[in-house]
Short mmCIF file of C-alpha atoms in Angstrom, two decimals:
data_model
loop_
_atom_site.label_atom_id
_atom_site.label_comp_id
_atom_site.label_asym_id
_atom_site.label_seq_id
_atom_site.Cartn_x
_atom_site.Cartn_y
_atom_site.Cartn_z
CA UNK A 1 -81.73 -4.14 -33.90
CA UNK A 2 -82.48 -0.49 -33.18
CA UNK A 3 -81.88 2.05 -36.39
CA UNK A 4 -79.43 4.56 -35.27
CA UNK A 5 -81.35 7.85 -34.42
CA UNK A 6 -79.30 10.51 -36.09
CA UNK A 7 -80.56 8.55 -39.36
CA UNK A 8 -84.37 7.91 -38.46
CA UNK A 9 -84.66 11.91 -37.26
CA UNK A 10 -82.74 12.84 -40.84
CA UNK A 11 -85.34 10.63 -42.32
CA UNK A 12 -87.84 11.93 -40.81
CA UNK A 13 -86.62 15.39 -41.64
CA UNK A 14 -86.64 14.84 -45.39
CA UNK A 15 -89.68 13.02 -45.10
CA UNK A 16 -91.31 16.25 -43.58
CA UNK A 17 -90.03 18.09 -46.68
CA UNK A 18 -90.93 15.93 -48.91
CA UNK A 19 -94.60 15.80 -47.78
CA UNK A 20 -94.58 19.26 -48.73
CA UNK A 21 -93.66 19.06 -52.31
CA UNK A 22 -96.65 18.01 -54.08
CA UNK A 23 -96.35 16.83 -57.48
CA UNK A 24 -96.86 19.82 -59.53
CA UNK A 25 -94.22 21.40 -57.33
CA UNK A 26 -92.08 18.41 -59.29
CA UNK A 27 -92.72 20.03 -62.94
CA UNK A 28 -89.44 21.73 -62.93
CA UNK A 29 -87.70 18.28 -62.36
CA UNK A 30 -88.79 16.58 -64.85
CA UNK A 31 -85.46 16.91 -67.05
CA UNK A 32 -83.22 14.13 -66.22
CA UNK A 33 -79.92 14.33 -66.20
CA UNK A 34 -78.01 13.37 -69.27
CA UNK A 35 -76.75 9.94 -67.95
CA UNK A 36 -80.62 8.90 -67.37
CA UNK A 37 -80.62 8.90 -71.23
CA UNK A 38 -78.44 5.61 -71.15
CA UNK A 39 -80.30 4.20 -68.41
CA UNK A 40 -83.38 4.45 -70.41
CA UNK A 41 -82.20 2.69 -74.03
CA UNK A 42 -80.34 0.60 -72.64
CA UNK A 43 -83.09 -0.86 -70.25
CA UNK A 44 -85.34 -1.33 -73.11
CA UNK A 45 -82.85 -3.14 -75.43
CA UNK A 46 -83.54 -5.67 -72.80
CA UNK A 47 -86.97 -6.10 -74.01
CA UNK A 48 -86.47 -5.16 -77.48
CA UNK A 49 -83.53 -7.47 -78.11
CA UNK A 50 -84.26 -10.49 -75.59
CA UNK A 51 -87.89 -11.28 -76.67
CA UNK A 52 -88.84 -14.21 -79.02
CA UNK A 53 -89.98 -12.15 -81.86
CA UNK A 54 -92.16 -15.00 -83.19
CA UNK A 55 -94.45 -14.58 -80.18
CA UNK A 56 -93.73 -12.31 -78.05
CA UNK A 57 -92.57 -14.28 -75.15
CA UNK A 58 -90.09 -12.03 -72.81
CA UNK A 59 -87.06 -14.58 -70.85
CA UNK A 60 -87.28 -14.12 -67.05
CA UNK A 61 -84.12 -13.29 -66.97
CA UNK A 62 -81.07 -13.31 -69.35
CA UNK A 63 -78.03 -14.50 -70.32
CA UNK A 64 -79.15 -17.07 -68.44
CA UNK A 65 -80.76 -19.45 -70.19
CA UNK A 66 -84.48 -18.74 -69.26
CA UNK A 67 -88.21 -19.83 -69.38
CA UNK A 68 -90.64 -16.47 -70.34
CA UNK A 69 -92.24 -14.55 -67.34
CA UNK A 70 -95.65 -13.41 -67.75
CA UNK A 71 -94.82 -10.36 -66.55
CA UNK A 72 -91.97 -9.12 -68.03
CA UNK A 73 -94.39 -9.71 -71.43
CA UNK A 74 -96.76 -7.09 -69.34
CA UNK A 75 -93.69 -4.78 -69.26
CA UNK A 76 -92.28 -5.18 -72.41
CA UNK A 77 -95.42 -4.39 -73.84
CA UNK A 78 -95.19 -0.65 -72.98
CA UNK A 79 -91.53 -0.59 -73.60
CA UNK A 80 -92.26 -0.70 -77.06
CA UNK A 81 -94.43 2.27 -76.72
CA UNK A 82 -91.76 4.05 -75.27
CA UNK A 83 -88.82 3.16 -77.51
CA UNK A 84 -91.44 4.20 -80.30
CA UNK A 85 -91.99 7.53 -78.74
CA UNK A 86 -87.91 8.47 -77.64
CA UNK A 87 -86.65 7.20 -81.25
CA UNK A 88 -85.26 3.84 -80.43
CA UNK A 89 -87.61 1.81 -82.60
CA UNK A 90 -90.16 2.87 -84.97
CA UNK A 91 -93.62 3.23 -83.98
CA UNK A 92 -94.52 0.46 -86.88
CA UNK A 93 -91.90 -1.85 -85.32
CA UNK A 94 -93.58 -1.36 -82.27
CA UNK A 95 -96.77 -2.43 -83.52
CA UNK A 96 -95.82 -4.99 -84.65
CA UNK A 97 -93.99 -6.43 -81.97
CA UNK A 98 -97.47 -5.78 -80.10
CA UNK A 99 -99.38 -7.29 -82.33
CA UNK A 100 -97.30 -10.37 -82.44
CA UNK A 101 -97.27 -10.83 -78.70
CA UNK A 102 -101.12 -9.93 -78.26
CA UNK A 103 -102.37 -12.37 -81.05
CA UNK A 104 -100.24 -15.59 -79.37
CA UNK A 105 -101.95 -14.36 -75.87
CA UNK A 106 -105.25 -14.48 -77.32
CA UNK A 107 -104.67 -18.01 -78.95
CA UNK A 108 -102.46 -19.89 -76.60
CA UNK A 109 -104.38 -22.96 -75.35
CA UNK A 110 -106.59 -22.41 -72.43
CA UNK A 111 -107.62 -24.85 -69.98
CA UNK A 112 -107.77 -27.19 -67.01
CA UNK A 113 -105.16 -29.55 -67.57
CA UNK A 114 -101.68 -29.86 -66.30
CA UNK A 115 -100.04 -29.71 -69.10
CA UNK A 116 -100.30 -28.81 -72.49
CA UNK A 117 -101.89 -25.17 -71.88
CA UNK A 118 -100.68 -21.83 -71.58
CA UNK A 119 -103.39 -20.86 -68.62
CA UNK A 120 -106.89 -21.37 -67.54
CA UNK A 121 -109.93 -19.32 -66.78
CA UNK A 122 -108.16 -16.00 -68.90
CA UNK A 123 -105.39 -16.45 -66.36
CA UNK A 124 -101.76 -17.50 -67.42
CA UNK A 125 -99.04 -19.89 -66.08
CA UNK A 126 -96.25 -17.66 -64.48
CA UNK A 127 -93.80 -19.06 -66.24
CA UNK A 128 -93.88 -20.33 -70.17
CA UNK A 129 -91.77 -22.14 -72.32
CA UNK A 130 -90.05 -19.25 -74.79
CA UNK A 131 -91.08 -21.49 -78.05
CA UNK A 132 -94.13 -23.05 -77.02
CA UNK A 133 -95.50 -20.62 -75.11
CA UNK A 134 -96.37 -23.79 -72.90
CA UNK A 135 -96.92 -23.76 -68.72
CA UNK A 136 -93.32 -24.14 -67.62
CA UNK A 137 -92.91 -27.35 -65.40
CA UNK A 138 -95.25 -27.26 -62.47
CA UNK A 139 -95.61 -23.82 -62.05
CA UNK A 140 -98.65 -21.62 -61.05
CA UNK A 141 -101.56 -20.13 -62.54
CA UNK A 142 -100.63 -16.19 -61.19
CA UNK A 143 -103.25 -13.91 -60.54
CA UNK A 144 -100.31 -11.21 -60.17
CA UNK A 145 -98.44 -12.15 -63.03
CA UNK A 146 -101.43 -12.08 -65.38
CA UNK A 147 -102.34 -8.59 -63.86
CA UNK A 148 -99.02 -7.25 -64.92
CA UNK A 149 -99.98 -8.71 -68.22
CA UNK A 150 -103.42 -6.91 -68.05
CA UNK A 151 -102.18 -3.54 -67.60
CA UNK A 152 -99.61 -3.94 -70.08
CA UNK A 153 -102.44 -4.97 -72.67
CA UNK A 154 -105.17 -2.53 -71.62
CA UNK A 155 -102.18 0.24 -71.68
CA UNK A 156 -101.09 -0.77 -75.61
CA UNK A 157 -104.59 -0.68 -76.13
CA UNK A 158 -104.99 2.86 -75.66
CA UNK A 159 -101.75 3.91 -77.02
CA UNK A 160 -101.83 2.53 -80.45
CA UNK A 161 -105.41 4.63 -81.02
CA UNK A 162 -104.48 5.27 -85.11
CA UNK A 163 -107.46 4.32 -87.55
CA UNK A 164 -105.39 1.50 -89.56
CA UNK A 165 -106.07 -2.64 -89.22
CA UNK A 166 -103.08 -3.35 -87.68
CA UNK A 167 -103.50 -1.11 -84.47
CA UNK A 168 -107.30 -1.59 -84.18
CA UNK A 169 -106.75 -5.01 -83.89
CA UNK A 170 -104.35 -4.40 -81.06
CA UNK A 171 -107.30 -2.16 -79.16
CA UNK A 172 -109.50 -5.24 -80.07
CA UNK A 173 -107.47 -7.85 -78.72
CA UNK A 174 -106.80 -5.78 -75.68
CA UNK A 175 -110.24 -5.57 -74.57
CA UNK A 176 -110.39 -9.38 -75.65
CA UNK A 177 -107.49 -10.66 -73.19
CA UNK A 178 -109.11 -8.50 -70.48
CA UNK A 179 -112.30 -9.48 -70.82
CA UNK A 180 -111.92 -13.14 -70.86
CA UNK A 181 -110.61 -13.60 -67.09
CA UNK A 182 -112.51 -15.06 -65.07
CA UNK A 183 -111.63 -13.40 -61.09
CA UNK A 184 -114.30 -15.76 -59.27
CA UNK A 185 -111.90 -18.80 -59.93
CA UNK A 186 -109.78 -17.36 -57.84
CA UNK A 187 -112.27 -16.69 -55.18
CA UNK A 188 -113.61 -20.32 -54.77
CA UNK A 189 -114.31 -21.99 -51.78
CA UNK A 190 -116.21 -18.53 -50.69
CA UNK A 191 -113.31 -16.98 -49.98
CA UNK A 192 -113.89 -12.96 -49.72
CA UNK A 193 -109.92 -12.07 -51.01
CA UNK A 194 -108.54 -13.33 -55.10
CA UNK A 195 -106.02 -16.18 -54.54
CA UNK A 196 -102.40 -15.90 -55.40
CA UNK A 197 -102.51 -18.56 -57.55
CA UNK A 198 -104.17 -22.05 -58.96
CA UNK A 199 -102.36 -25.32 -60.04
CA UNK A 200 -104.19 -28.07 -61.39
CA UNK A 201 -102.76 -30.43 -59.14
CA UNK A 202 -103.70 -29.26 -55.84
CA UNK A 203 -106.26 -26.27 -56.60
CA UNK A 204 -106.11 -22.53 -55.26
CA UNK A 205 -103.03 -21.67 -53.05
CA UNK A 206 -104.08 -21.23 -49.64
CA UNK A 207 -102.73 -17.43 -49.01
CA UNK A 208 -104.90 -14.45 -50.66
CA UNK A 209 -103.97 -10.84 -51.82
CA UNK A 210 -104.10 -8.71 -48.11
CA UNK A 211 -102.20 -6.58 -46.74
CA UNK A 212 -100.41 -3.77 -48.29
CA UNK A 213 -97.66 -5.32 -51.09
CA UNK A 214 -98.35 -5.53 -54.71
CA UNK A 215 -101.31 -6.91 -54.86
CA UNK A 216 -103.42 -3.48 -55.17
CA UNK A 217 -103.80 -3.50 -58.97
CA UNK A 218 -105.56 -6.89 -58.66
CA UNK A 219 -108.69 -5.67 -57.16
CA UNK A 220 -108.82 -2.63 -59.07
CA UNK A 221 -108.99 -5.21 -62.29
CA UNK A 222 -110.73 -7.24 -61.08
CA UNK A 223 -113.52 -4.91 -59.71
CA UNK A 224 -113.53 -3.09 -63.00
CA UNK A 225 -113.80 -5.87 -65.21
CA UNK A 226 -116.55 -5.80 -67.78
CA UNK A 227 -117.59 -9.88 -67.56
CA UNK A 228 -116.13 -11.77 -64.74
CA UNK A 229 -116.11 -9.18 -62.16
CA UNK A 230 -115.86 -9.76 -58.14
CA UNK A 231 -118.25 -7.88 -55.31
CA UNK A 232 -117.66 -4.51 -55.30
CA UNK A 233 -116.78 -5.02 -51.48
CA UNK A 234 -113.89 -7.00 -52.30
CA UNK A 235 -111.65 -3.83 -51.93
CA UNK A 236 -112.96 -4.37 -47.90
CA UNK A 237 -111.13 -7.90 -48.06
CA UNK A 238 -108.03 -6.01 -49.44
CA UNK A 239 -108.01 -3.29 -46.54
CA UNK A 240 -109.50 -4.97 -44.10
CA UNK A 241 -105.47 -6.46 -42.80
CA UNK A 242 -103.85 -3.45 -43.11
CA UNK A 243 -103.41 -2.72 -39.60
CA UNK A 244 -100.48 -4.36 -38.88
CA UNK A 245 -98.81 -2.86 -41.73
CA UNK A 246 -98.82 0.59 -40.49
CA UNK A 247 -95.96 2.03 -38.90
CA UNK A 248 -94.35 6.10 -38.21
CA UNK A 249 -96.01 9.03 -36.19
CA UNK A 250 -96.99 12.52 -38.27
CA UNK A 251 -95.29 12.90 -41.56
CA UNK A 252 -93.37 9.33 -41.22
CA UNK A 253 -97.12 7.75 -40.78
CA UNK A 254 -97.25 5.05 -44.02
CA UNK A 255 -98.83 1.77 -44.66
CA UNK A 256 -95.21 -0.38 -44.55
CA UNK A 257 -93.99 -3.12 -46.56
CA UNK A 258 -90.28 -3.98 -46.75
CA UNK A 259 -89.72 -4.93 -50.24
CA UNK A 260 -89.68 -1.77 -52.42
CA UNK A 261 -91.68 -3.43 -55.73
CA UNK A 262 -94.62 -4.04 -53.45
CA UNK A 263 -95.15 0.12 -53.66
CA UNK A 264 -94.46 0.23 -57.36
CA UNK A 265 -95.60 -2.35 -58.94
CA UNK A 266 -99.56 -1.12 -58.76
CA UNK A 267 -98.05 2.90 -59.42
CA UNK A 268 -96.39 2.03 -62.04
CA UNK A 269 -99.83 1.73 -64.20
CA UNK A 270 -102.38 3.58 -61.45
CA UNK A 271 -101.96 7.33 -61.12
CA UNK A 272 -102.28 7.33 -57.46
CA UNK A 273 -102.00 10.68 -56.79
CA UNK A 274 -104.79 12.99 -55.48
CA UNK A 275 -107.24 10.07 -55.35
CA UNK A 276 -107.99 8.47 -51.93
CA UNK A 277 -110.29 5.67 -50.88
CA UNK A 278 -111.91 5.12 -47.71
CA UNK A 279 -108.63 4.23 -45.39
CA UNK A 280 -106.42 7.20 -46.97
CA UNK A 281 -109.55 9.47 -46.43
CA UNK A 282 -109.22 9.02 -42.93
CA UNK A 283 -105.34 9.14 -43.00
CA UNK A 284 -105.01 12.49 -44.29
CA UNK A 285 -102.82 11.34 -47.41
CA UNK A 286 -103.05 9.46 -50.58
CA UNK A 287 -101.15 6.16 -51.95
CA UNK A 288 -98.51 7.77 -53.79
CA UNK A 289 -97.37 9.97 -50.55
CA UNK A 290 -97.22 6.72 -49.10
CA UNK A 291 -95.05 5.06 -51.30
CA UNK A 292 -92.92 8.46 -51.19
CA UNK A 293 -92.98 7.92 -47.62
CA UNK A 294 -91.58 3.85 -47.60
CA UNK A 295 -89.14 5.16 -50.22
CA UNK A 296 -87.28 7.57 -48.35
CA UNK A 297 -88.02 4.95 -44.78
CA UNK A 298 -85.97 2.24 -47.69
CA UNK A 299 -82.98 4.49 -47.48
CA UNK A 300 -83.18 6.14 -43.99
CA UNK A 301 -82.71 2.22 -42.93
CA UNK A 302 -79.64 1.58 -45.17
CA UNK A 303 -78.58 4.76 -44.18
CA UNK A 304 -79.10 3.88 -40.66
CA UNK A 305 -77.35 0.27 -41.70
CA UNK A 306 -78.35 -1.00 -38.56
CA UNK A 307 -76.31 -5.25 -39.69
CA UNK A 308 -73.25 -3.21 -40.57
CA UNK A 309 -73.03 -3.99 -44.26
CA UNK A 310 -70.72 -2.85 -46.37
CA UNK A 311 -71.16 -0.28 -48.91
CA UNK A 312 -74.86 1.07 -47.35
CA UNK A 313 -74.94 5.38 -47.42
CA UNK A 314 -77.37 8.09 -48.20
CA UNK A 315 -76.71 7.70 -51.73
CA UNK A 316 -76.30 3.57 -52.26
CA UNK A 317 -79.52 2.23 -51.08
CA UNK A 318 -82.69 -0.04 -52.22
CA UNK A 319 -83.81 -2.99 -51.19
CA UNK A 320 -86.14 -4.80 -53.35
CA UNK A 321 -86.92 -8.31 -54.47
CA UNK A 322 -83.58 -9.42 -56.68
CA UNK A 323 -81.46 -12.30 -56.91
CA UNK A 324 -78.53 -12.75 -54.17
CA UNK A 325 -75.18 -15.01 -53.76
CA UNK A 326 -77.36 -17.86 -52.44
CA UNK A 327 -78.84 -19.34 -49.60
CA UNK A 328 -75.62 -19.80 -47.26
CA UNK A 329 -74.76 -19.04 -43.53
CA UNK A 330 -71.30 -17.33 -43.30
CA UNK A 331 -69.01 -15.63 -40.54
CA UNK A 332 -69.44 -11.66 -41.35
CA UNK A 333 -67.89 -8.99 -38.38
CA UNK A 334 -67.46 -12.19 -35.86
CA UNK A 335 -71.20 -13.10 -36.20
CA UNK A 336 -73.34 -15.63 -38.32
CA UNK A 337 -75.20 -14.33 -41.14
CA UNK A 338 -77.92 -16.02 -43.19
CA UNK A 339 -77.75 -14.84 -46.75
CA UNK A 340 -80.47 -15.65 -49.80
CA UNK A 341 -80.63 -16.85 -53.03
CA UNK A 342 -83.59 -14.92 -55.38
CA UNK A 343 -85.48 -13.12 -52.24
CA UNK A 344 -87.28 -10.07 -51.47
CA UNK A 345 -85.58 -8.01 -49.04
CA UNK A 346 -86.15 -5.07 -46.99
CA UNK A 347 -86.04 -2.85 -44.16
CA UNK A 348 -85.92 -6.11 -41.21
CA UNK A 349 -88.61 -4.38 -38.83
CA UNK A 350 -91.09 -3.77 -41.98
CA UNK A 351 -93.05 -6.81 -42.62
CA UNK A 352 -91.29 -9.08 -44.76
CA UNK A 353 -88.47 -7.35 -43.69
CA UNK A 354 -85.07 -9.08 -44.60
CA UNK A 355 -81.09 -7.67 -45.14
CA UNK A 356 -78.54 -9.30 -46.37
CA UNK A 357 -76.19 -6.59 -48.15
CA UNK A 358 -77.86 -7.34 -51.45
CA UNK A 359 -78.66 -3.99 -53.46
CA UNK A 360 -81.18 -3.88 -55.98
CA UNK A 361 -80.92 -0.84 -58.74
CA UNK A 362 -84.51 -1.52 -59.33
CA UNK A 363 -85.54 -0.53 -55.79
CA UNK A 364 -84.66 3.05 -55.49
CA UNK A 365 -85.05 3.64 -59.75
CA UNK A 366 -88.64 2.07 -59.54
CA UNK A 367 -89.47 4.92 -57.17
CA UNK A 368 -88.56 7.86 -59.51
CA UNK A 369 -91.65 9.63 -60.00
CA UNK A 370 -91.79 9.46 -55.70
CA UNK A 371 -88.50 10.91 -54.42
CA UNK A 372 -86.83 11.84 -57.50
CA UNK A 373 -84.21 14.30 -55.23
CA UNK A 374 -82.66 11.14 -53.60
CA UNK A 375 -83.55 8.56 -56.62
CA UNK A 376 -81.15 10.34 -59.09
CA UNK A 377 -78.09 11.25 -56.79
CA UNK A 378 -78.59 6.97 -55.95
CA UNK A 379 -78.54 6.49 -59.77
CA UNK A 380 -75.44 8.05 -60.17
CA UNK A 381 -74.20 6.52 -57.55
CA UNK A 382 -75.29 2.99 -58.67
CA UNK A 383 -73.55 4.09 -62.26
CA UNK A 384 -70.25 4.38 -60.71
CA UNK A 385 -70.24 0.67 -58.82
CA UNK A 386 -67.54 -1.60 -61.16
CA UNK A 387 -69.56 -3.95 -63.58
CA UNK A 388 -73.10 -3.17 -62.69
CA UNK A 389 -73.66 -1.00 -65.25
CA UNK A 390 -73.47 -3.16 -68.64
CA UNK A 391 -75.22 -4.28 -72.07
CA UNK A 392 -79.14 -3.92 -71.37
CA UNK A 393 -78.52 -1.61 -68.02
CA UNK A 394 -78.12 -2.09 -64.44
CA UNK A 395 -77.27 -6.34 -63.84
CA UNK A 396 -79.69 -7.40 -61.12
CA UNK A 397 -78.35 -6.58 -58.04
CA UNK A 398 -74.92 -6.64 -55.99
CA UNK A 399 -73.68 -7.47 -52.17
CA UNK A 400 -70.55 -5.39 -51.49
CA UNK A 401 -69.75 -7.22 -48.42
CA UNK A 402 -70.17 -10.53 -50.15
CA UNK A 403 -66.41 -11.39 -50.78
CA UNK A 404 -66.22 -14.34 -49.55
CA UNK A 405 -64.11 -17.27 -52.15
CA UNK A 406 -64.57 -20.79 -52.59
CA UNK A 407 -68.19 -20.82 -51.68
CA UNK A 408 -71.08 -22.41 -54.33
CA UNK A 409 -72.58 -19.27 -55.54
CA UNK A 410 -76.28 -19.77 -56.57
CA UNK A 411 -75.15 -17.10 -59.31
CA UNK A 412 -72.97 -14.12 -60.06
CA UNK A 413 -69.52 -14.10 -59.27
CA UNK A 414 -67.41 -12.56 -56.63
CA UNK A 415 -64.45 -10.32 -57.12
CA UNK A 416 -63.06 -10.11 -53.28
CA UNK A 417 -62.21 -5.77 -53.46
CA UNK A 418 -66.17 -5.13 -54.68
CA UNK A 419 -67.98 -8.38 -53.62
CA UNK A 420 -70.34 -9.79 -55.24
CA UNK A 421 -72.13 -8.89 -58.15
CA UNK A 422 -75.44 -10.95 -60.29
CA UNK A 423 -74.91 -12.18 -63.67
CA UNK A 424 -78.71 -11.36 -65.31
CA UNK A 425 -80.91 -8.86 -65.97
CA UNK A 426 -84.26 -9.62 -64.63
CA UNK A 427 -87.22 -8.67 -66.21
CA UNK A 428 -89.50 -7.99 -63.59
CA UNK A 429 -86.98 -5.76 -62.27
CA UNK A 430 -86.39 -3.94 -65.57
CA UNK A 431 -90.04 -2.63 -66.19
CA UNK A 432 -89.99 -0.66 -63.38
CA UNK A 433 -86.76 1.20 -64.25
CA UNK A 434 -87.94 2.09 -67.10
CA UNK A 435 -91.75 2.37 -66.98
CA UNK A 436 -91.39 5.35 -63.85
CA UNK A 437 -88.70 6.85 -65.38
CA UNK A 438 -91.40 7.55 -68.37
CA UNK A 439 -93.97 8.08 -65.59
CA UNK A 440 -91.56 11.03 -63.98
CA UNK A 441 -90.60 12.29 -67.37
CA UNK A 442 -94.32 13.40 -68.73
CA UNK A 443 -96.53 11.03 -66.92
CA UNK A 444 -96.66 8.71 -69.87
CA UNK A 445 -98.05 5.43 -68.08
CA UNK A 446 -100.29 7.35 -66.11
CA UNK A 447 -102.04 9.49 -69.05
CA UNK A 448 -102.94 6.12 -71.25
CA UNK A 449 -104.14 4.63 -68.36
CA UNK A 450 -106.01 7.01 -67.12
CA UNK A 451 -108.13 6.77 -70.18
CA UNK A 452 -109.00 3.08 -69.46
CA UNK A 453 -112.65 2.70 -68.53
CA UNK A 454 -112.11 -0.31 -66.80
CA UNK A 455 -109.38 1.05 -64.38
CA UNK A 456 -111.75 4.27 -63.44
CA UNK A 457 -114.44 1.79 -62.92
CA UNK A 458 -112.60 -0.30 -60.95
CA UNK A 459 -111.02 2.52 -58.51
CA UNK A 460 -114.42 4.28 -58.30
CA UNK A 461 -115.66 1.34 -57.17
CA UNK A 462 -113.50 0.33 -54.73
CA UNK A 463 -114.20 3.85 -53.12
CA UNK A 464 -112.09 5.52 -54.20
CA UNK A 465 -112.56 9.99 -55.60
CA UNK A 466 -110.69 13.17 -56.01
CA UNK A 467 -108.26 14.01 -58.15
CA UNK A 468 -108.81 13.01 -61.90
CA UNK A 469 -111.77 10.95 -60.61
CA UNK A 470 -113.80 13.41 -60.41
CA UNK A 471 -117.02 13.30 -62.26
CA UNK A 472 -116.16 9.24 -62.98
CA UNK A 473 -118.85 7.10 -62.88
CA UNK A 474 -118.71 3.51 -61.91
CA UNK A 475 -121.11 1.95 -64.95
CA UNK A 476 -119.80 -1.40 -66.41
CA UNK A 477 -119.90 -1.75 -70.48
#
């Protein structure tokens, strides 16, 4: 279906002025409003309050009885940092916690068998059990997952930088964790790409890291790593498929991917902005204008609302990866529609494009630091929808045109005026919310990580310069 054009040219039009607002035009923004306050503690409670303080393991998701994700552990990691530094925990408490989590990471069981490990090769299972810290089930070994971890590691290991045991042993154990993973085993079978996972059962998963989506901050790891490091033309296998991802003409030109995390997720930890690699050279524009650019294409589209859901408008928007009703085919406006279960969505002529309704607070909060003159009024917005702000933040997600009754609900509940509306909080989709909003407040992500050897290494050597590059050099040790 065509987007209506009075919405794509308005897009277009802000997109035009937004391409003119460099970042330090920004530093006058940087004050949230008041209500951002709330958004902030409250989202990391979540990780303060949910985590099994005997090892550090973070639930998936919650109240829901939950197995740990891998990375919400990589987020929670500098959520401790930041409730240290706003007042919400001590900065001691926050070591701690730290230290906890990093020493079980460092001696969880390693290895090749199926079960009775907590990874293999440095990686980690996606999932773990919250006591044992055991691979959950059958799942995967995740290169993604564990990269989440990585920058949450390598990031507490330059912010707790204070000459006592406790936090040297955090820098130490940082450099450890990195240092251990091996990135060849996921490039077996002389493959040029890194896997998206490894189970002992079958071996590798067949589909690699290309494209654009959030797979970015795996190369730059895994070029930059100190031991078990991959060619430095691996960033060629990463760029090498983006030309189907490109879409727009002038300043709506972007490297497209529906889902909203797929732009964040690498942004969150790299400091994108002013530093260009071979493919953005040639574009004219870096990463982070790109993502600025997807973000505001994310809400020209619900904007546009080209399926007719309910509830879509300049200021409700965002469509993310979240969970949803479930996967069910139902009569909506006199036509069939499919809707999902857990699933990323999007924009439906982006790649891996889908629309169901579903909302995601994460999708438009995770892009602070790149629109924050349509993030916030959307914030406010998002504040105001009935039960969705709650205990540890935003819930998940919501579908306002979801009112249907009597139908088996994968989760949530309906309530036929607002529709329907997820029960948990979701870990993955808690870092971001809170990790930009720290990002957009005084660049506090950015600034540790910019200090990380291993992350200039790995950027300088996949090409990229400019910016606060400059004068890097691209030495391993």
């Amino acid at each position: 279906m065509l987007l209506d054009r009075r919405a794509v040219l308005e897009g277009s039009s802000l997109l035009l002025a937004g391409a003119a607002l460099p970042w330090p035009a920004l530093a006058s923004r940087r004050r949230l409003p008041d209500f951002y306050d709330e958004i902030e503690q409250r989202t990391f409670r979540f990780f303060w309050e949910t985590a099994n303080p005997k090892n550090g393991l973070v639930p998936d998701r919650w109240p829901t009885p939950s197995f740990s994700s891998i990375s919400a552990v990589g987020f929670a990691l500098p959520a401790y940092a930041i409730g240290a530094e706003r007042g919400w925990c001590t900065r001691a408490a926050a070591r701690d916690r730290t230290l906890t989590t990093l020493r079980f990471l460092w001696n969880a069981p390693q290895g090749p068998a199926r079960a009775g490990t907590s990874g293999y090769a440095g990686f980690f299972y996606h999932f773990l059990d919250m006591d044992t810290g055991l691979r959950y089930r059958d799942v995967e070994l995740s290169s993604v997952d564990t990269a989440i971890l990585l920058m949450g590691a390598l990031f507490v290991g330059q912010y707790f930088d204070h000459d006592d045991a406790r936090e040297r042993e955090i820098r130490e154990l940082s450099q450890k964790i990195y240092a251990r993973v091996d990135w060849n085993h996921f490039r077996a079978d002389g493959r040029a790409g890194i896997a998206m996972g490894w189970h002992p059962e079958q071996g590798l998963i067949d589909r690699d890291w290309s494209g654009m989506n959030e797979g970015m901050f795996i190369y730059i790891l895994a070029l930059g790593a100190p031991v078990h490091h991959v060619p430095a033309n691996s960033w060629d296998a990463w760029t090498a498929s983006y030309g189907p991802f490109w879409r727009g003409e002038g300043a709506t030109r972007r490297l497209a991917f529906a889902p909203l995390f797929g732009h964040q997720y690498s942004q969150m930890w790299i400091d994108f902005r002013g530093i260009r690699d071979a493919v953005m050279r040639q574009a004219g524009f870096d990463y982070f204008e790109n993502s600025r650019r997807e973000t505001y294409a994310n809400r020209a589209y619900c904007s546009s609302n080209p399926m007719g859901w309910r509830g879509y408008s300049r200021n409700l928007w965002g469509l993310s990866a979240c969970d949803g009703p479930g996967n069910l085919e139902l009569p909506y406006k006199g036509q069939k529609r499919t809707f999902f279960g857990y699933a990323a969505r999007g924009p439906i002529d982006e790649p891996d494009g889908r629309d169901d309704g579903t909302i995601a607070p994460t999708a438009a909060l995770g892009s602070l630091p790149f629109a924050p003159e349509i993030v916030i009024p959307c914030a406010a917005t998002l504040m105001r929808q009935p039960g969705l702000f709650d205990r540890y933040g935003f819930k998940d997600s919501f579908n306002p045109s979801f009112n249907y009754e009597g139908v088996r609900l994968e989760t949530g509940s309906v309530d036929p005026p607002h529709g329907w509306l997820a029960k948990d909080y979701l870990g993955i989709d808690q870092g971001p919310i809170l990790l930009q909003a720290a990002n957009y407040r005084d660049e506090f992500i950015w600034r540790y990580m910019r200090r990380v050897p291993a992350v200039r290494r790995g950027l300088t050597l996949a090409g990229f310069s400019g910016g606060w590059l400059a004068g890097g050099r691209a030495q391993r040790g």
